[in-house]
Short mmCIF file of C-alpha atoms in Angstrom, two decimals:
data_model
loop_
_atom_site.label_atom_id
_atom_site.label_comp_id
_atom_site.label_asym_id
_atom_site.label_seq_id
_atom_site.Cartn_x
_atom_site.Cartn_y
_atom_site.Cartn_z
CA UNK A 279 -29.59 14.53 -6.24
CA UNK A 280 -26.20 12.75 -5.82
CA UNK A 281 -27.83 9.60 -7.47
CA UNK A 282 -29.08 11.57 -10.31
CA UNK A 283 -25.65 12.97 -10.73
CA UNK A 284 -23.99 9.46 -10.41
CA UNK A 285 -26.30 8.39 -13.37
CA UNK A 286 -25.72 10.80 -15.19
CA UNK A 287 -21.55 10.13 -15.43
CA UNK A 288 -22.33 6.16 -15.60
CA UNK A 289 -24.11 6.91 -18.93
CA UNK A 290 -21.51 9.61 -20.19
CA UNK A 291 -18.71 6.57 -19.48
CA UNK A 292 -21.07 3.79 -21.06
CA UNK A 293 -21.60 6.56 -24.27
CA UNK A 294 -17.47 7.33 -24.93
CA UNK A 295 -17.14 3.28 -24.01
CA UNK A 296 -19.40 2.17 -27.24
CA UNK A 297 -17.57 5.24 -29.13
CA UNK A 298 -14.06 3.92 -28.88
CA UNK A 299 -15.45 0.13 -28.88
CA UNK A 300 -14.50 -1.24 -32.53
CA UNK A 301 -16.62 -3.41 -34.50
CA UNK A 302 -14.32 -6.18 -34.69
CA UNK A 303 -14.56 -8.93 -37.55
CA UNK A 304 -11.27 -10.92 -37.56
CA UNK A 305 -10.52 -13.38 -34.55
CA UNK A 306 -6.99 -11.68 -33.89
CA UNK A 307 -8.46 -8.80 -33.40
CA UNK A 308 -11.05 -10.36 -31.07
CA UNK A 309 -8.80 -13.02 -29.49
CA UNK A 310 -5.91 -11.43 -29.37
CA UNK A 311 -6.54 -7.29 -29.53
CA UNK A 312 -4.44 -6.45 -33.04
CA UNK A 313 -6.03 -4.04 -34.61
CA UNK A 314 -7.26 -2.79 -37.94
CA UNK A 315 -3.83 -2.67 -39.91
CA UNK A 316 -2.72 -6.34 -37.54
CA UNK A 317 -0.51 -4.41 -35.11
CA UNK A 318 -0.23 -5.65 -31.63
CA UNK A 319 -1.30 -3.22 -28.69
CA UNK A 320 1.57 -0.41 -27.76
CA UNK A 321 3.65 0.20 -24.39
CA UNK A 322 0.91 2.20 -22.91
CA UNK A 323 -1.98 0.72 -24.35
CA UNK A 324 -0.88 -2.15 -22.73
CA UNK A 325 0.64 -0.88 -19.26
CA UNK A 326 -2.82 1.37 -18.76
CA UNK A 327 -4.65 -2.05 -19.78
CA UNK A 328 -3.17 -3.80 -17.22
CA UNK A 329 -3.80 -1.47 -14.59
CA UNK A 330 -7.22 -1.17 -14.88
CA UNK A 331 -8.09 -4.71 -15.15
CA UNK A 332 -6.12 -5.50 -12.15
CA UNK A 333 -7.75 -2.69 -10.32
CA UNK A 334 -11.45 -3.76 -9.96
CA UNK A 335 -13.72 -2.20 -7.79
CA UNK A 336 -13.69 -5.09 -5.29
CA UNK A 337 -9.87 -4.30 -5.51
CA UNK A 338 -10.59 -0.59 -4.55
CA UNK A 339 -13.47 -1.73 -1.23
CA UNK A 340 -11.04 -4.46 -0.36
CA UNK A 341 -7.75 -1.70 -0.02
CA UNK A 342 -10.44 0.71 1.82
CA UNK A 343 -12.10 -2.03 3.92
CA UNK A 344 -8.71 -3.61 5.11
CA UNK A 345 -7.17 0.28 5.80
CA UNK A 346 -10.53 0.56 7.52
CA UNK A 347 -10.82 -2.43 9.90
CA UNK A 348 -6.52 -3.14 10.44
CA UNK A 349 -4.91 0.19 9.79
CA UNK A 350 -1.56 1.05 7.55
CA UNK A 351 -0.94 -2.75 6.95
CA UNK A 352 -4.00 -3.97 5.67
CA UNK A 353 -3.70 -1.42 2.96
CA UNK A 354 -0.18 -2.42 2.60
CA UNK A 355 -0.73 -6.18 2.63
CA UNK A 356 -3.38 -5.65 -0.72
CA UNK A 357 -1.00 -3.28 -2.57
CA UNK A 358 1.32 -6.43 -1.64
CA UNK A 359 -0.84 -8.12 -3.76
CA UNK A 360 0.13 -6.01 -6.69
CA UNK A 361 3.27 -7.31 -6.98
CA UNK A 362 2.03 -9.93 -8.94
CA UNK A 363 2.83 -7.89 -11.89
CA UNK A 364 6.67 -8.13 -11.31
CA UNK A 365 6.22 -12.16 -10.93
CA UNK A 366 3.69 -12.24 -13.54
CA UNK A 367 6.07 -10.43 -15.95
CA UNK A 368 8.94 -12.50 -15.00
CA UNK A 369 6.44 -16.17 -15.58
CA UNK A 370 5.60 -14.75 -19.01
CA UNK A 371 8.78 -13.88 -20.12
CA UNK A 372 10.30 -17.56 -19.01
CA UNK A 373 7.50 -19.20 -20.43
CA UNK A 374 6.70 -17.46 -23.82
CA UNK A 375 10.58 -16.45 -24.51
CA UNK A 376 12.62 -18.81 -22.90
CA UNK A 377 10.35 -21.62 -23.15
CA UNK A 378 9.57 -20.88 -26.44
CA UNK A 379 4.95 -21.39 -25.98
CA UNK A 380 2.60 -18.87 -26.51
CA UNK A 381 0.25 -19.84 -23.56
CA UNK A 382 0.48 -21.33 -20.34
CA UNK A 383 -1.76 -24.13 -21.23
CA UNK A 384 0.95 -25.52 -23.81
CA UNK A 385 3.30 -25.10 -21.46
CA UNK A 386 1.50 -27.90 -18.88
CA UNK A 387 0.26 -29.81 -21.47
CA UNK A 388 4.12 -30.41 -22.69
CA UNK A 389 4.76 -31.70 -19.10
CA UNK A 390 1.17 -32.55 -17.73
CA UNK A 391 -1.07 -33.48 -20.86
CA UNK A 392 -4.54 -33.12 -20.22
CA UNK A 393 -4.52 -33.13 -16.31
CA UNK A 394 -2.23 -30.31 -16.11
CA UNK A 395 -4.96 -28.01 -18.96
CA UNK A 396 -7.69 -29.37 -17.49
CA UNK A 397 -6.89 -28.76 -13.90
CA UNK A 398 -5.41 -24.82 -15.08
CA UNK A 399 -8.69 -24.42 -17.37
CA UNK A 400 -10.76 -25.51 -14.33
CA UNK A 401 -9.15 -22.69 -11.76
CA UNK A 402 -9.19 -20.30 -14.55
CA UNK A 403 -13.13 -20.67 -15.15
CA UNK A 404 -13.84 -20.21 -11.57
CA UNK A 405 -11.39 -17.58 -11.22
CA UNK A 406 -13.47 -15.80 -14.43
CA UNK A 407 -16.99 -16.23 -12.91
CA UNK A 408 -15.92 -14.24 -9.46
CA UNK A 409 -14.38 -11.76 -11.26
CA UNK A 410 -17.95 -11.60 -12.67
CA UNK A 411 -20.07 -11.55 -9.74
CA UNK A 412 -17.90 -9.70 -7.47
CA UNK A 413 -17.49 -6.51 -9.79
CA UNK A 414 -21.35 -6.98 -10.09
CA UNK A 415 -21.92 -7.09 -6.35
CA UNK A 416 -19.64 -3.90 -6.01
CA UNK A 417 -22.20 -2.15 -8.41
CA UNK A 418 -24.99 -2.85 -6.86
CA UNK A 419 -24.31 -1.96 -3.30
CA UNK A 420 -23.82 1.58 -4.74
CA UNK A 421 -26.94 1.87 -5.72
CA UNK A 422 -29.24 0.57 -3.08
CA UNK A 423 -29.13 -2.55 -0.69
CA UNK A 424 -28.91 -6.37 -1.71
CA UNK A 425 -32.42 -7.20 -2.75
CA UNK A 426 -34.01 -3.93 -3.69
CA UNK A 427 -34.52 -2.32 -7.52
CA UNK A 428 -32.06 0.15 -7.17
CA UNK A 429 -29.41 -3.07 -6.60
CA UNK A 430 -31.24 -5.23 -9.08
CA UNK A 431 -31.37 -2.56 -12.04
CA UNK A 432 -28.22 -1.17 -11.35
CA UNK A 433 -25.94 -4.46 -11.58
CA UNK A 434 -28.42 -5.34 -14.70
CA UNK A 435 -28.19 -2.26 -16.80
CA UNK A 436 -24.15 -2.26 -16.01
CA UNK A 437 -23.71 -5.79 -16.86
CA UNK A 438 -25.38 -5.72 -20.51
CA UNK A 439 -24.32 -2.40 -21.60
CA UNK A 440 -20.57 -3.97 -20.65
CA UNK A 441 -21.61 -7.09 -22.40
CA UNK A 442 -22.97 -5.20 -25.82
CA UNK A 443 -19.53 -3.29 -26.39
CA UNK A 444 -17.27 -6.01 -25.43
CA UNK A 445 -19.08 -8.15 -27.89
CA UNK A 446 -18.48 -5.94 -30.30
CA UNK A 447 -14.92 -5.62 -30.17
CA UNK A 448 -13.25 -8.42 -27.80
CA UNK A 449 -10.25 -7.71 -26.14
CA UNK A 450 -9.25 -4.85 -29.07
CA UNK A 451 -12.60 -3.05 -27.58
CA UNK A 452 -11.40 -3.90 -23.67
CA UNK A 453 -8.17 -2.40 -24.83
CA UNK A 454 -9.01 0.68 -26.06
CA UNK A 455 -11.75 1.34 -23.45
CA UNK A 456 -8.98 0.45 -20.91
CA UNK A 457 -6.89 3.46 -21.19
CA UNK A 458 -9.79 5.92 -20.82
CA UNK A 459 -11.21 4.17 -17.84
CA UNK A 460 -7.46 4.09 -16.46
CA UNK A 461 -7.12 7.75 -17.19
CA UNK A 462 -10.71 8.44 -15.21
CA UNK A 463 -10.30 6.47 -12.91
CA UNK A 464 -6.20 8.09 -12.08
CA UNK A 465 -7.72 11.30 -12.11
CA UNK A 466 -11.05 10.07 -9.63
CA UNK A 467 -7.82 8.57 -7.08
CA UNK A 468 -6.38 12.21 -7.13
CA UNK A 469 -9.32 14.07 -6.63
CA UNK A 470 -10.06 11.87 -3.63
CA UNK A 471 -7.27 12.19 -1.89
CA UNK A 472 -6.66 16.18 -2.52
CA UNK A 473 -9.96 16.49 -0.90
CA UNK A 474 -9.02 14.38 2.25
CA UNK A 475 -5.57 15.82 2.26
CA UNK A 476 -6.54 19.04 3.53
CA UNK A 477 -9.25 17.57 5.93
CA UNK A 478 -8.30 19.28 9.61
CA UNK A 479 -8.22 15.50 11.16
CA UNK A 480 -5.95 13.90 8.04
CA UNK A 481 -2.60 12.98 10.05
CA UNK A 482 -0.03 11.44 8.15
CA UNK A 483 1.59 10.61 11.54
CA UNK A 484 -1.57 8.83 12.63
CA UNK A 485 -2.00 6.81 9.21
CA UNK A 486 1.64 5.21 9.40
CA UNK A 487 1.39 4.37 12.82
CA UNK A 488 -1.76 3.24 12.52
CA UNK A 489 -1.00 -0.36 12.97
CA UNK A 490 1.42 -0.87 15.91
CA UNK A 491 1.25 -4.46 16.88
CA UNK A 492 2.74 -6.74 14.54
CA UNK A 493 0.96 -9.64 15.32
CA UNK A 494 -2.46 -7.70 14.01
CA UNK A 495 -4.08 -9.56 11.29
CA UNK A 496 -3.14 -6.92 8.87
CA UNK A 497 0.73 -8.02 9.05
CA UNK A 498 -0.56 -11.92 9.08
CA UNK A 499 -2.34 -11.00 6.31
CA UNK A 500 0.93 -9.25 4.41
CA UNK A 501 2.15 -12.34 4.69
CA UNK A 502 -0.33 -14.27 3.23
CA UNK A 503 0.22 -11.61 -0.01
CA UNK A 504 3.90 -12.69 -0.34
CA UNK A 505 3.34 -16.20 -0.36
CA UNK A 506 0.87 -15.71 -2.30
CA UNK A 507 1.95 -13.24 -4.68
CA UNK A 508 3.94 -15.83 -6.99
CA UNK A 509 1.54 -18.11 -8.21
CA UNK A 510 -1.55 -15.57 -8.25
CA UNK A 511 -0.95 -13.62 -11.42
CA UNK A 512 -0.23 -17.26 -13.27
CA UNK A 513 -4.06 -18.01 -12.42
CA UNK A 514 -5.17 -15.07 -13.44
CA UNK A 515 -5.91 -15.01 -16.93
CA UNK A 516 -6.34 -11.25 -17.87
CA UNK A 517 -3.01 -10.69 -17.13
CA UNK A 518 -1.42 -13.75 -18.73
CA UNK A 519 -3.65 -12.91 -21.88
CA UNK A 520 -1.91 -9.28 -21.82
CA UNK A 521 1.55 -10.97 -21.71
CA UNK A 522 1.23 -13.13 -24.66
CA UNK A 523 0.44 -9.77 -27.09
CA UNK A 524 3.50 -7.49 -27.54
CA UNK A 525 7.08 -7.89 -28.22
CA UNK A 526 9.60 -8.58 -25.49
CA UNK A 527 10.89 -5.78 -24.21
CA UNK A 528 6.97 -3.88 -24.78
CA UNK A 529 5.69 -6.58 -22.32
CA UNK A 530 8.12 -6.24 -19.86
CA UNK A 531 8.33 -2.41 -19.81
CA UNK A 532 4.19 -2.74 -19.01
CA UNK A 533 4.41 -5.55 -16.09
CA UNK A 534 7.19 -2.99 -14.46
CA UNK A 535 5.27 0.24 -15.60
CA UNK A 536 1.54 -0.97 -14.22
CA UNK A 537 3.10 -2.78 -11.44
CA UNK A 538 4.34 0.63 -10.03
CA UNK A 539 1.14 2.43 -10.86
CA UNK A 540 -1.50 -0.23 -10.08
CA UNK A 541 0.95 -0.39 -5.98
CA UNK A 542 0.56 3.34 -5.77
CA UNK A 543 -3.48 3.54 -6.68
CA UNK A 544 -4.24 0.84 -4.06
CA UNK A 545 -2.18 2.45 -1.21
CA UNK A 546 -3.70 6.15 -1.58
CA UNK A 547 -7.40 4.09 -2.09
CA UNK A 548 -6.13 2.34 1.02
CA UNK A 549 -5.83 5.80 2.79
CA UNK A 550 -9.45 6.64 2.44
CA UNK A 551 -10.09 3.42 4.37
CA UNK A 552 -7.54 3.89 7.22
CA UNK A 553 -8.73 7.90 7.02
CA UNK A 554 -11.94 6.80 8.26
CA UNK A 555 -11.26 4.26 10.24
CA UNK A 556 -8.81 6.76 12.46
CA UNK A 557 -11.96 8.93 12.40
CA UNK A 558 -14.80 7.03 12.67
CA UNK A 559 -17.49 7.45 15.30
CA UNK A 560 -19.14 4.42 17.59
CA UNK A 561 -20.42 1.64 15.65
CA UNK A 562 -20.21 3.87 12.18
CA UNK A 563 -19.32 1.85 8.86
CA UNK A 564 -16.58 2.53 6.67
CA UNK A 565 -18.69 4.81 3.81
CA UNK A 566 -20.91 6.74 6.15
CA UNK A 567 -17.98 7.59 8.03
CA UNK A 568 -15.99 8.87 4.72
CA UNK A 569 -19.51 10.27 3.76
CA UNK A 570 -19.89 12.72 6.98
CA UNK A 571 -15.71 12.72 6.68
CA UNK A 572 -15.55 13.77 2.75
CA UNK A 573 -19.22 15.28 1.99
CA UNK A 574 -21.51 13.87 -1.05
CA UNK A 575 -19.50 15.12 -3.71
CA UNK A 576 -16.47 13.45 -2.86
CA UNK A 577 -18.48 10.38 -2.45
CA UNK A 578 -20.17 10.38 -5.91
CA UNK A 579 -16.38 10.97 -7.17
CA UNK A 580 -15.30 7.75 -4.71
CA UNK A 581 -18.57 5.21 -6.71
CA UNK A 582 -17.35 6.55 -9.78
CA UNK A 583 -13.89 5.08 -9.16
CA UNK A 584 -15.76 2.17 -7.99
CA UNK A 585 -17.83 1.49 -11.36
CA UNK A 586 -15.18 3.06 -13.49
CA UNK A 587 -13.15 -0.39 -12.32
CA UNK A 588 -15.94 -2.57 -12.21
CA UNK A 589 -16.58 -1.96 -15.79
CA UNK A 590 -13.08 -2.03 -16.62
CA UNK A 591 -12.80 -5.57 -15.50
CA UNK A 592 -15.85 -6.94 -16.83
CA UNK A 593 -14.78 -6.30 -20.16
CA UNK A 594 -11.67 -7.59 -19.52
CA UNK A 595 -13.17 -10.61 -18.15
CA UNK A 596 -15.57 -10.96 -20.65
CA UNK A 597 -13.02 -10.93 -23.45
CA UNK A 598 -10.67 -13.82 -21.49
CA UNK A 599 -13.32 -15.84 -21.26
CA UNK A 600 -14.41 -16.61 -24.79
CA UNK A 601 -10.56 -16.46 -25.18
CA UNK A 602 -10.08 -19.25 -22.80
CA UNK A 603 -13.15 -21.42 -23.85
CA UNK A 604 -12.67 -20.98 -27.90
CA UNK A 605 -9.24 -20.21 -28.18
CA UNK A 606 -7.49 -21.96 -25.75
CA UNK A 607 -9.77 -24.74 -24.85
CA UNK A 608 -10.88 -25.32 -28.07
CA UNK A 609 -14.77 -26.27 -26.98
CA UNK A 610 -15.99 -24.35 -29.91
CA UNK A 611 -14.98 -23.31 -33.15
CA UNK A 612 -12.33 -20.08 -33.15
CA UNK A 613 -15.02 -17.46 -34.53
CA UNK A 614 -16.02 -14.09 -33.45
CA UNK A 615 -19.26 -15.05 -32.70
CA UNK A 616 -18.75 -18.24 -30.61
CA UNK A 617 -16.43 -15.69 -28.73
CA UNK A 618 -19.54 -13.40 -27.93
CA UNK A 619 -21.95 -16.13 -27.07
CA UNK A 620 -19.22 -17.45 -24.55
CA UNK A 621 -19.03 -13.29 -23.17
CA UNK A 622 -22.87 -14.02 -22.62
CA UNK A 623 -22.76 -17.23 -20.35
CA UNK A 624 -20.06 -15.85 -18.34
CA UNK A 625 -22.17 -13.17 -17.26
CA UNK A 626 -25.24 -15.32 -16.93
CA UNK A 627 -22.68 -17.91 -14.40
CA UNK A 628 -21.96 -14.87 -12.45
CA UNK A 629 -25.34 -13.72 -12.39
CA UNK A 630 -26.00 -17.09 -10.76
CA UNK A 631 -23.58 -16.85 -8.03
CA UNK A 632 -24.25 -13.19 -7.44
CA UNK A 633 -28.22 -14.05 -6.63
CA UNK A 634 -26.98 -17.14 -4.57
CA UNK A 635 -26.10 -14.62 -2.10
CA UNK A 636 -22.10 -14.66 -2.21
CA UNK A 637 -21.30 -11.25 -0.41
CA UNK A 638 -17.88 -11.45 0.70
CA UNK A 639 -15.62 -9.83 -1.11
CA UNK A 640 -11.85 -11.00 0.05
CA UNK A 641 -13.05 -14.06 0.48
CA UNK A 642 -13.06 -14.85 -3.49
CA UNK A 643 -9.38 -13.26 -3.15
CA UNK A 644 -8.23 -15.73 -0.22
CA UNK A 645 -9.66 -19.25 -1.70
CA UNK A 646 -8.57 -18.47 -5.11
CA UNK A 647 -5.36 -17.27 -3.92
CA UNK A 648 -4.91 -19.99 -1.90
CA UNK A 649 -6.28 -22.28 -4.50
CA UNK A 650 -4.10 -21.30 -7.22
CA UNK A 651 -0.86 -22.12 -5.01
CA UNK A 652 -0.67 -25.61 -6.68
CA UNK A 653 1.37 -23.17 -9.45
CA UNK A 654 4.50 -22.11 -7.38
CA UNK A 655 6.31 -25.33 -7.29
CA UNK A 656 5.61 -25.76 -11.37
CA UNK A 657 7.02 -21.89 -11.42
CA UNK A 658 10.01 -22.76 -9.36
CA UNK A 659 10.76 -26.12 -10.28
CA UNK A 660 9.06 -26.05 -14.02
CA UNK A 661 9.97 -22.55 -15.68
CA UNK A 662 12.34 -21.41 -13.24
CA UNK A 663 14.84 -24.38 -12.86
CA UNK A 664 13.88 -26.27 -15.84
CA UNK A 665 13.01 -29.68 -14.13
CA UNK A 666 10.70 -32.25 -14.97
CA UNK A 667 8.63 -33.94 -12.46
CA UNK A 668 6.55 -36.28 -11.75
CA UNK A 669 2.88 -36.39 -12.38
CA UNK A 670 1.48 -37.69 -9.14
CA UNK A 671 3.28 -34.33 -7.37
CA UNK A 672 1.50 -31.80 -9.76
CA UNK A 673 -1.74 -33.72 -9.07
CA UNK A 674 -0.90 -34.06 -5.28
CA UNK A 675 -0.06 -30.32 -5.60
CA UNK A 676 -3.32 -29.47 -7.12
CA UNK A 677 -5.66 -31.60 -4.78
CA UNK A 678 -3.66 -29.96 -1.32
CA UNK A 679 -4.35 -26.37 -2.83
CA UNK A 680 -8.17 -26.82 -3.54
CA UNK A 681 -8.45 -28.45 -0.30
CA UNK A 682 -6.68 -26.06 1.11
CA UNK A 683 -9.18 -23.00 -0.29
CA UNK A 684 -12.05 -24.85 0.71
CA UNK A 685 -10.67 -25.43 4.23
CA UNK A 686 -9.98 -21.42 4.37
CA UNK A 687 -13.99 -21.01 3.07
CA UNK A 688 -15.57 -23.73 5.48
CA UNK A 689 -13.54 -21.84 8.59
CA UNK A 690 -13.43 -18.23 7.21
CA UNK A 691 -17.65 -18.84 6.88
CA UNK A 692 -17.90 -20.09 10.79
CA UNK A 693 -19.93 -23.89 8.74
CA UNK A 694 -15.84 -25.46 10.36
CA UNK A 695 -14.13 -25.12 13.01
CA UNK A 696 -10.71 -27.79 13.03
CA UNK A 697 -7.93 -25.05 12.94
CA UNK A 698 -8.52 -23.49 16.24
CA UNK A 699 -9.01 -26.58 18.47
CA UNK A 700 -5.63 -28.08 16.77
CA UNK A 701 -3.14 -25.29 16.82
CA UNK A 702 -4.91 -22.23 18.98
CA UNK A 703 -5.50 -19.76 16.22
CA UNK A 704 -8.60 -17.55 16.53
CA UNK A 705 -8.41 -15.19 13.30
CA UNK A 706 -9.10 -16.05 10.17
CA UNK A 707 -6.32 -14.80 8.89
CA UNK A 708 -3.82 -16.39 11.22
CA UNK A 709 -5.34 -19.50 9.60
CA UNK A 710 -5.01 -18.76 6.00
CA UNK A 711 -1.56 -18.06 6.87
CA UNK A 712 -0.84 -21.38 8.21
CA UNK A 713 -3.69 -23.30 5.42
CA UNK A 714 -1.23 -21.04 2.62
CA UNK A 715 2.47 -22.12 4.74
CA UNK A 716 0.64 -26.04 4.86
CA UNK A 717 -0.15 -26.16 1.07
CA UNK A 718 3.09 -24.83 -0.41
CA UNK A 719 4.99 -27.34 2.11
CA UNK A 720 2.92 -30.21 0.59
CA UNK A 721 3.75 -28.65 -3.20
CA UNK A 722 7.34 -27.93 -3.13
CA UNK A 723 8.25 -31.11 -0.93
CA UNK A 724 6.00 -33.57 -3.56
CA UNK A 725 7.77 -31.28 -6.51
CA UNK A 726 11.03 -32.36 -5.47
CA UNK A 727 10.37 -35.85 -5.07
CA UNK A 728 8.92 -36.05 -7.92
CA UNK A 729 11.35 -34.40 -9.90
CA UNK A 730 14.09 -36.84 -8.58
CA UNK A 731 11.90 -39.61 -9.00
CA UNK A 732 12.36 -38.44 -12.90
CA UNK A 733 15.89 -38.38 -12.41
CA UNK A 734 16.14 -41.46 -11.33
CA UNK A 735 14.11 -42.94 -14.29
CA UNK A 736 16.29 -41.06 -16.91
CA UNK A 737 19.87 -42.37 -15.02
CA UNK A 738 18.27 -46.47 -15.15
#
């Protein structure tokens, strides 16, 4: 019955999706969301977009699971996460107003040429297909375990009805679908947490004191999200798309305004996670806990919020994609339809890694994260400071901060163990921490070399 019910409000979100999805003909309104009359997206349109892309449904298990497993500051250390929008804001504004470019990729090329594109493009791309597969994965675990038809259909049927209306419309049809799916999704959030609010075992006292010892992987992991937290929104190309849209002071209103929203949606998701981990019973999981916790009701409204955001971000991802590939990259001529046969191979390339059997979800969050750390010393020493460096430290940079995500993946994964035997640390989070503390030493130290090597060369 619940399934039936579930069904029944995917389709009723997938119809009102097509109905507010445009048929878009122009490239700007493809590429860059303008619509009909060439208008750029408003305040809201914008600040609701960005919250729901930024929310996906892994984003939503990942507050839960982390609430769940390490208490009051795994939830917090996610929301941390979230951030991102105040340091995003603040990257696009240097960059697009200061600077004077209307993408980050100009902005390396002026300093990097092709390396510094090519090695951004590269991160982006990967960053695009998880986004893909992860969302996907998040679908199908709703509907039945990895493997079986209920999985299979489910993450098929989601993925091309996403597909057919972002194709028709681009990111003016991810847009407009946005701020519905924002608005369901807000109102999904409050039901949730009405219903556990006046649960007999909710304890407010319990929750914030649910994580006593600061040495818990939880806090580790907090501070993994503030190193973190400056170069992850510059690697994540839905967001930088949204900055490069509206005027000046609309942009920077909607970082602030979704940055405040998108912190508060995460931390009350986050409570259903810590809720039932407070209240669990022996060897019970996080949703059959909140399922004998919460009843099946509350749990069809808790997937809804889970494929409400999934669906949200595909489009979304979709949409950057063929932005990034056509627009940006330039592989194929700027058209609408190149643009909508790139949508399609993204979701085939995260197809692929879905089947391959990829099931963990933070993990995609850590190495990317931790990848995309090769940014902070061009933010700090490129668009904050205004200094040049060398190119051997950006590549150095960038080399250190893959190696650095692949390190976290090979250990995190149990196939390496060098951390542990070297410096004593057992949890994998204790050794992101130091892999993330490691990689920004390497970047900010070769950065300022670098950058007086330049000096050097202009004062001979």
């Amino acid at each position: 019955m619940s399934e039936t019910v579930l069904i029944a409000l995917v389709v009723a979100m997938a119809v009102i999706s097509f109905i507010l999805s445009p048929q878009v003909k122009t490239t700007d309104g493809f590429f860059k969301g303008f619509d009909e009359f060439g208008e750029a997206p408003g305040l809201w349109t914008l600040t609701l977009s960005q919250v729901t892309t930024w929310i996906f449904a892994r984003s939503l298990m990942n507050a839960a699971i982390l609430g769940f497993y390490y208490g009051i500051a795994g939830t917090l250390a996610y929301a941390a996460y979230y951030l991102s929008f105040l340091t995003g804001g603040y990257i696009v504004d240097r960059v697009r107003f200061e600077h004077g470019y209307d993408s980050i990729q100009a902005f390396l090329f002026d300093r990097y040429g092709r390396v510094g594109t090519l090695s951004y493009n590269i991160l982006v791309g990967v960053r695009l297909l998880s986004e893909v597969f992860a969302n996907l994965l998040v679908i199908g675990i709703i509907f039945g375990v990895a493997g079986s038809t209920g999985y299979t259909l489910s993450i098929i049927a989601l993925a091309v009805l996403t597909l057919v209306y972002s194709m028709m419309g681009g990111l003016r049809a991810s847009l407009r679908t946005d701020v519905f799916q924002t608005l369901l999704l807000i109102a999904s959030l409050i039901v949730l947490v009405g219903v556990m609010s006046v649960e007999s075992t909710f304890d407010v006292g319990a929750i914030l004191s649910s994580s006593p010892d600061f040495s818990a992987p939880g806090w580790i992991l907090l501070a993994v999200a503030l190193l973190q937290v400056w170069s992850y929104p510059m690697h994540d190309p839905v967001m930088m798309d949204r900055g490069f849209l509206a005027d000046r002071v609309t942009t920077r209103k909607s970082f602030q305004y979704a940055c405040a929203i998108s912190v508060v949606a995460i931390i009350l998701f986050g409570l259903l996670g810590i809720f039932a981990g407070l209240n669990k019973e022996s060897g019970e999981a996080m949703v059959a806990a909140l399922t004998r916790l919460l009843g099946e009701p509350a749990m069809i409204i808790f997937n809804v919020a889970l494929i409400v955001s999934a669906v949200s971000t595909l489009d979304s991802t979709f949409s950057s994609s063929s932005k990034l590939v056509v627009d940006q990259m330039g592989v194929m001529y700027k058209t609408v339809r190149n643009g909508r046969i790139v949508m399609a191979l993204f979701l085939l390339g995260g197809l692929f890694f879905l089947f391959l059997g990829q099931k963990d979800l933070f993990a995609a969050v850590a190495v990317s994260g931790t990848a995309s750390m090769f940014l902070t010393p061009v933010i700090f020493f490129n668009i904050m400071w205004k200094r040049e460096t060398a190119l051997w430290a950006y590549v150095l940079s960038f080399f250190t901060a893959l190696a650095g995500g692949a390190l976290y993946m090979m250990e995190a994964g149990g196939h390496l163990s060098l951390i542990t035997p070297l410096l004593g640390l057992e949890h994998k989070y204790a050794k992101l921490l130091m892999i993330c503390l490691c990689v920004l030493g390497v970047g900010m130290t070769s950065f300022a070399l670098g950058s007086l090597q330049r000096v050097k060369a202009g004062n001979a």
